[in-house]
CSV table of C-alpha atoms in Angstrom, one decimal:
chain,number,residue,atom,x,y,z
A,177,MET,CA,47.4,-16.7,142.0
A,178,ALA,CA,46.1,-16.2,145.5
A,179,ARG,CA,48.1,-19.1,146.8
A,180,TRP,CA,47.7,-17.7,150.3
A,181,ILE,CA,44.1,-18.8,150.3
A,182,ASP,CA,44.7,-22.4,151.3
A,183,PRO,CA,42.6,-23.1,154.4
A,184,HIS,CA,42.1,-26.6,155.8
A,185,PHE,CA,38.9,-26.4,157.8
A,186,GLY,CA,38.3,-28.9,160.5
A,187,PRO,CA,34.8,-30.2,161.3
A,188,ALA,CA,34.1,-27.3,163.8
A,189,GLY,CA,35.2,-24.6,161.4
A,190,ALA,CA,33.3,-26.1,158.5
A,191,ALA,CA,30.2,-26.4,160.6
A,192,VAL,CA,30.4,-22.7,161.6
A,193,LEU,CA,30.6,-21.5,158.0
A,194,ALA,CA,27.9,-23.9,156.9
A,195,LEU,CA,25.5,-22.6,159.6
A,196,LEU,CA,26.4,-19.0,158.7
A,197,ALA,CA,25.6,-19.8,155.0
A,198,VAL,CA,22.3,-21.4,156.0
A,199,TRP,CA,21.5,-18.3,158.1
A,200,PHE,CA,22.0,-16.1,155.0
A,201,VAL,CA,19.9,-18.4,152.8
A,202,VAL,CA,17.0,-18.1,155.2
A,203,ARG,CA,17.5,-14.4,155.4
A,204,ILE,CA,17.5,-14.0,151.6
A,205,ALA,CA,14.3,-16.2,151.3
A,206,ARG,CA,12.5,-14.1,153.9
A,207,SER,CA,13.8,-10.8,152.5
A,208,PRO,CA,10.7,-9.4,150.8
A,209,GLY,CA,8.5,-9.7,153.9
A,210,THR,CA,11.3,-8.6,156.2
A,211,VAL,CA,12.1,-5.5,154.2
A,212,ALA,CA,8.4,-4.6,154.0
A,213,ARG,CA,8.1,-4.8,157.8
A,214,ARG,CA,11.3,-2.9,158.3
A,215,ARG,CA,10.3,-0.2,156.0
A,216,ALA,CA,7.0,0.3,157.8
A,217,GLU,CA,8.9,0.4,161.2
A,218,ILE,CA,11.4,3.0,159.9
A,219,GLU,CA,8.8,5.3,158.4
A,220,SER,CA,6.4,5.0,161.3
A,221,ARG,CA,8.7,6.6,163.9
A,222,PRO,CA,11.0,9.7,164.0
A,223,ASP,CA,14.0,7.7,165.1
A,224,GLY,CA,13.3,4.8,162.7
A,225,ARG,CA,16.5,5.3,160.6
A,226,VAL,CA,18.7,5.7,163.7
A,227,ARG,CA,17.3,2.4,165.1
A,228,PHE,CA,17.9,0.8,161.7
A,229,HIS,CA,21.6,1.8,161.8
A,230,ARG,CA,22.0,0.6,165.4
A,231,ARG,CA,20.5,-2.7,164.6
A,232,TYR,CA,22.5,-3.1,161.4
A,233,ILE,CA,25.8,-2.2,163.1
A,234,LEU,CA,25.3,-4.6,166.0
A,235,SER,CA,24.1,-7.5,163.9
A,236,TRP,CA,26.9,-7.3,161.3
A,237,TRP,CA,29.6,-7.1,164.0
A,238,LEU,CA,28.1,-10.2,165.5
A,239,LEU,CA,28.1,-11.9,162.1
A,240,ALA,CA,31.7,-10.9,161.6
A,241,ALA,CA,32.7,-12.4,165.0
A,242,VAL,CA,31.0,-15.7,164.0
A,243,ALA,CA,32.8,-15.7,160.7
A,244,LEU,CA,36.1,-15.4,162.5
A,245,LEU,CA,35.4,-18.4,164.7
A,246,PRO,CA,37.0,-21.0,162.3
A,247,LEU,CA,40.4,-19.2,162.9
A,248,LEU,CA,40.1,-20.4,166.5
A,249,THR,CA,39.1,-24.0,165.8
A,250,GLY,CA,42.5,-25.4,164.6
A,251,PRO,CA,45.8,-24.6,163.0
A,252,GLY,CA,44.5,-25.3,159.5
A,253,VAL,CA,43.0,-21.9,159.0
A,254,HIS,CA,45.3,-18.9,159.1
A,255,PRO,CA,44.4,-15.1,159.1
A,256,ASP,CA,46.0,-15.0,155.6
A,257,ASP,CA,43.3,-17.3,154.3
A,258,TYR,CA,40.8,-14.5,155.2
A,259,GLY,CA,42.9,-11.8,153.7
A,260,LEU,CA,43.8,-10.4,157.1
A,261,ARG,CA,47.2,-9.1,156.3
A,262,TRP,CA,48.8,-5.9,155.3
A,263,PRO,CA,48.8,-5.4,151.5
A,264,GLY,CA,52.3,-3.8,151.2
A,265,ALA,CA,53.0,-0.2,150.2
A,266,GLY,CA,51.5,-0.5,146.7
A,267,GLY,CA,48.3,-2.1,148.0
A,268,ALA,CA,48.0,0.4,150.8
A,269,ALA,CA,48.4,3.3,148.3
A,270,LEU,CA,45.8,1.7,146.0
A,271,ALA,CA,43.4,1.4,148.9
A,272,ALA,CA,43.9,5.0,150.0
A,273,GLY,CA,43.7,6.2,146.4
A,274,LEU,CA,40.5,4.4,145.5
A,275,PHE,CA,38.9,5.5,148.8
A,276,ALA,CA,39.8,9.2,148.1
A,277,LEU,CA,38.6,8.8,144.4
A,278,PHE,CA,35.2,7.5,145.4
A,279,ILE,CA,34.7,10.2,148.0
A,280,GLY,CA,35.9,12.9,145.6
A,281,VAL,CA,33.5,11.8,142.9
A,282,VAL,CA,30.5,11.9,145.3
A,283,TRP,CA,31.6,15.3,146.6
A,284,ALA,CA,32.0,16.7,143.0
A,285,ARG,CA,28.7,15.2,141.9
A,286,ASP,CA,26.8,16.7,144.8
A,287,ARG,CA,28.5,20.1,144.3
A,288,PHE,CA,27.5,20.1,140.6
A,289,LEU,CA,24.0,19.0,141.4
A,290,ARG,CA,23.4,21.2,144.4
A,291,ARG,CA,20.6,23.2,142.7
A,292,ARG,CA,18.9,20.2,141.2
A,293,LEU,CA,19.1,17.3,143.5
A,294,PRO,CA,18.3,13.8,142.1
A,295,ALA,CA,15.5,11.7,143.5
A,296,ALA,CA,16.5,8.9,145.8
A,297,PRO,CA,16.4,5.4,144.4
A,298,PRO,CA,12.9,4.2,145.3
A,299,GLN,CA,14.0,0.8,146.6
A,300,VAL,CA,16.3,2.3,149.3
A,301,ALA,CA,14.8,5.8,149.8
A,302,PHE,CA,13.4,4.9,153.2
A,303,LEU,CA,16.9,4.1,154.4
A,304,LEU,CA,18.6,7.3,153.3
A,305,PRO,CA,19.4,10.0,155.8
A,306,ARG,CA,17.3,13.2,156.3
A,307,THR,CA,19.0,14.7,159.3
A,308,GLY,CA,22.6,15.3,160.5
A,309,VAL,CA,22.3,12.7,163.2
A,310,GLU,CA,21.2,10.1,160.6
A,311,ARG,CA,24.2,11.0,158.5
A,312,LEU,CA,26.5,10.4,161.4
A,313,TRP,CA,25.0,7.0,162.0
A,314,GLY,CA,25.3,6.4,158.3
A,315,VAL,CA,29.1,6.8,158.6
A,316,GLY,CA,29.1,4.0,161.1
A,317,THR,CA,26.9,1.8,158.9
A,318,ALA,CA,29.2,2.5,155.8
A,319,PHE,CA,32.3,1.4,157.7
A,320,THR,CA,30.6,-1.5,159.3
A,321,ALA,CA,29.5,-2.7,155.8
A,322,GLY,CA,33.0,-2.2,154.4
A,323,ILE,CA,34.6,-4.2,157.2
A,324,CYS,CA,32.1,-6.8,158.2
A,325,GLU,CA,30.5,-7.6,154.8
A,326,GLU,CA,33.9,-8.0,153.2
A,327,LEU,CA,35.1,-10.1,156.1
A,328,VAL,CA,32.1,-12.4,155.9
A,329,PHE,CA,31.9,-12.7,152.1
A,330,ARG,CA,35.3,-12.0,150.6
A,331,GLY,CA,37.0,-13.4,153.7
A,332,ALA,CA,35.1,-16.3,155.2
A,333,PHE,CA,32.9,-17.5,152.4
A,334,LEU,CA,35.5,-17.2,149.7
A,335,ALA,CA,37.9,-19.2,151.9
A,336,GLY,CA,35.2,-21.7,152.6
A,337,ALA,CA,34.4,-22.1,148.9
A,338,VAL,CA,38.1,-22.6,148.0
A,339,GLY,CA,39.2,-24.7,151.0
A,340,GLY,CA,36.0,-26.4,152.1
A,341,LEU,CA,34.2,-27.0,148.7
A,342,HIS,CA,37.6,-27.2,146.8
A,343,LEU,CA,36.3,-24.9,144.1
A,344,ASN,CA,38.6,-23.0,141.6
A,345,LEU,CA,39.2,-19.5,142.8
A,346,TRP,CA,37.2,-17.9,140.0
A,347,VAL,CA,34.3,-20.3,140.3
A,348,ALA,CA,34.3,-19.6,144.0
A,349,THR,CA,34.4,-15.8,143.2
A,350,ALA,CA,31.3,-16.1,141.0
A,351,LEU,CA,29.4,-18.2,143.6
A,352,VAL,CA,30.2,-15.9,146.5
A,353,SER,CA,29.5,-12.8,144.4
A,354,LEU,CA,26.1,-14.1,143.4
A,355,PHE,CA,25.4,-14.9,147.1
A,356,PHE,CA,26.4,-11.4,148.0
A,357,GLY,CA,24.2,-10.0,145.3
A,358,LEU,CA,21.2,-12.0,146.4
A,359,GLY,CA,21.6,-10.5,149.9
A,360,HIS,CA,20.5,-7.2,148.3
A,361,LEU,CA,17.3,-8.7,146.8
A,362,TYR,CA,15.3,-5.9,148.2
A,363,GLN,CA,16.9,-3.6,145.6
A,364,GLY,CA,15.4,-5.6,142.8
A,365,VAL,CA,17.1,-7.4,139.9
A,366,VAL,CA,19.2,-4.4,139.0
A,367,GLY,CA,20.4,-4.1,142.6
A,368,VAL,CA,21.3,-7.8,142.8
A,369,ALA,CA,23.2,-7.6,139.5
A,370,GLY,CA,25.0,-4.5,140.5
A,371,THR,CA,26.1,-5.8,143.9
A,372,ALA,CA,27.1,-9.1,142.4
A,373,VAL,CA,29.4,-7.2,139.9
A,374,PHE,CA,30.7,-5.1,142.8
A,375,GLY,CA,31.5,-8.3,144.7
A,376,THR,CA,33.4,-9.7,141.7
A,377,CYS,CA,35.4,-6.4,141.4
A,378,ALA,CA,36.1,-6.5,145.2
A,379,THR,CA,37.4,-10.0,144.9
A,380,VAL,CA,39.7,-9.0,142.0
A,381,LEU,CA,41.1,-6.2,144.2
A,382,TYR,CA,41.6,-8.7,147.0
A,383,VAL,CA,43.4,-11.2,144.8
A,384,LEU,CA,45.6,-8.5,143.2
A,385,THR,CA,46.7,-7.1,146.6
A,386,GLY,CA,46.5,-10.1,148.8
A,387,SER,CA,44.6,-8.2,151.5
A,388,LEU,CA,41.0,-7.3,152.3
A,389,LEU,CA,42.1,-3.7,153.1
A,390,VAL,CA,41.4,-2.5,149.5
A,391,PRO,CA,37.9,-4.0,149.1
A,392,ILE,CA,37.1,-2.8,152.7
A,393,LEU,CA,37.9,0.8,151.9
A,394,VAL,CA,36.3,0.8,148.5
A,395,HIS,CA,33.1,-0.8,150.0
A,396,ALA,CA,33.0,1.8,152.8
A,397,ALA,CA,33.5,4.6,150.3
A,398,VAL,CA,30.7,3.4,148.1
A,399,ASP,CA,28.3,3.2,151.0
A,400,LEU,CA,29.4,6.5,152.4
A,401,GLY,CA,27.8,8.1,149.4
A,402,PRO,CA,24.2,7.3,150.0
A,403,PHE,CA,24.3,6.9,153.7
A,404,ALA,CA,26.3,10.0,154.7
A,405,LEU,CA,27.5,12.3,151.8
A,406,SER,CA,25.0,12.4,149.0
A,407,ARG,CA,21.9,14.6,149.1
A,408,TYR,CA,18.6,13.8,147.4
A,409,LYS,CA,15.2,15.5,146.9
A,410,PRO,CA,13.0,15.3,150.0
A,411,PRO,CA,10.4,12.6,149.4
A,412,ALA,CA,6.9,13.9,148.6
A,413,PRO,CA,4.5,13.3,151.6
A,414,ALA,CA,2.1,11.4,149.3
A,415,ASP,CA,4.9,9.0,148.4
A,416,ALA,CA,5.9,8.3,152.0
A,417,PRO,CA,5.0,4.7,152.9
A,418,THR,CA,2.7,4.0,155.8
A,419,VAL,CA,2.3,1.1,158.1
A,420,GLY,CA,-0.7,0.0,156.2
A,421,SER,CA,1.2,-0.2,152.9
A,422,ALA,CA,3.6,-2.9,154.2
A,423,SER,CA,3.2,-6.6,153.8
A,424,PRO,CA,1.3,-8.1,156.7
A,425,ARG,CA,3.8,-10.9,157.0
């Protein structure tokens, strides 16, 4: 299964992935203080969420470009090792079907709940859109997350765990999925567990179809919900965080 994931990283390619992994470890370790500061920045200015989306989109496309560098360092790493190939008619149909299903579920839920909107999840309420412009930027963020996060985690890191660390595919899946989940530490234990489970499901879709296209579209659809399509109760003014409420670090 997944015999196409058979990379042979040279020293340069292995070094790139190692440095990228170290960057994420540092980012995860600093996450609580960083998120507190970012939350204060977002809530302290009218264009805070738009600035967040711009920064997110730019930074993740840069990270994806770095993740692709091992493909240029020698013949031992092929685009197939990253899942960069067409999944075939069945896989393409599955990708389109799951994307439409997720979007349809969000649309139906919001239509049903139109008169009694749910409260936004408290850990991410400060990121969720409140204007049409923010929703448009949210579309860009959702597709950036789908493409770039899948390319980095399910593409580069999974290939690195299999080809560089010589781990069994499912051991590599568990490790990379946990790493992916820890990247969402700001969402709390439930958020980490949920994103780790999602990462495992995304890997299963990748292995079954041989292509990153399916997890990319599913990931984008999942993020389109909160960042562009779903509507929540407006936050109460008393609950809105202020600069003084953020960590001083």
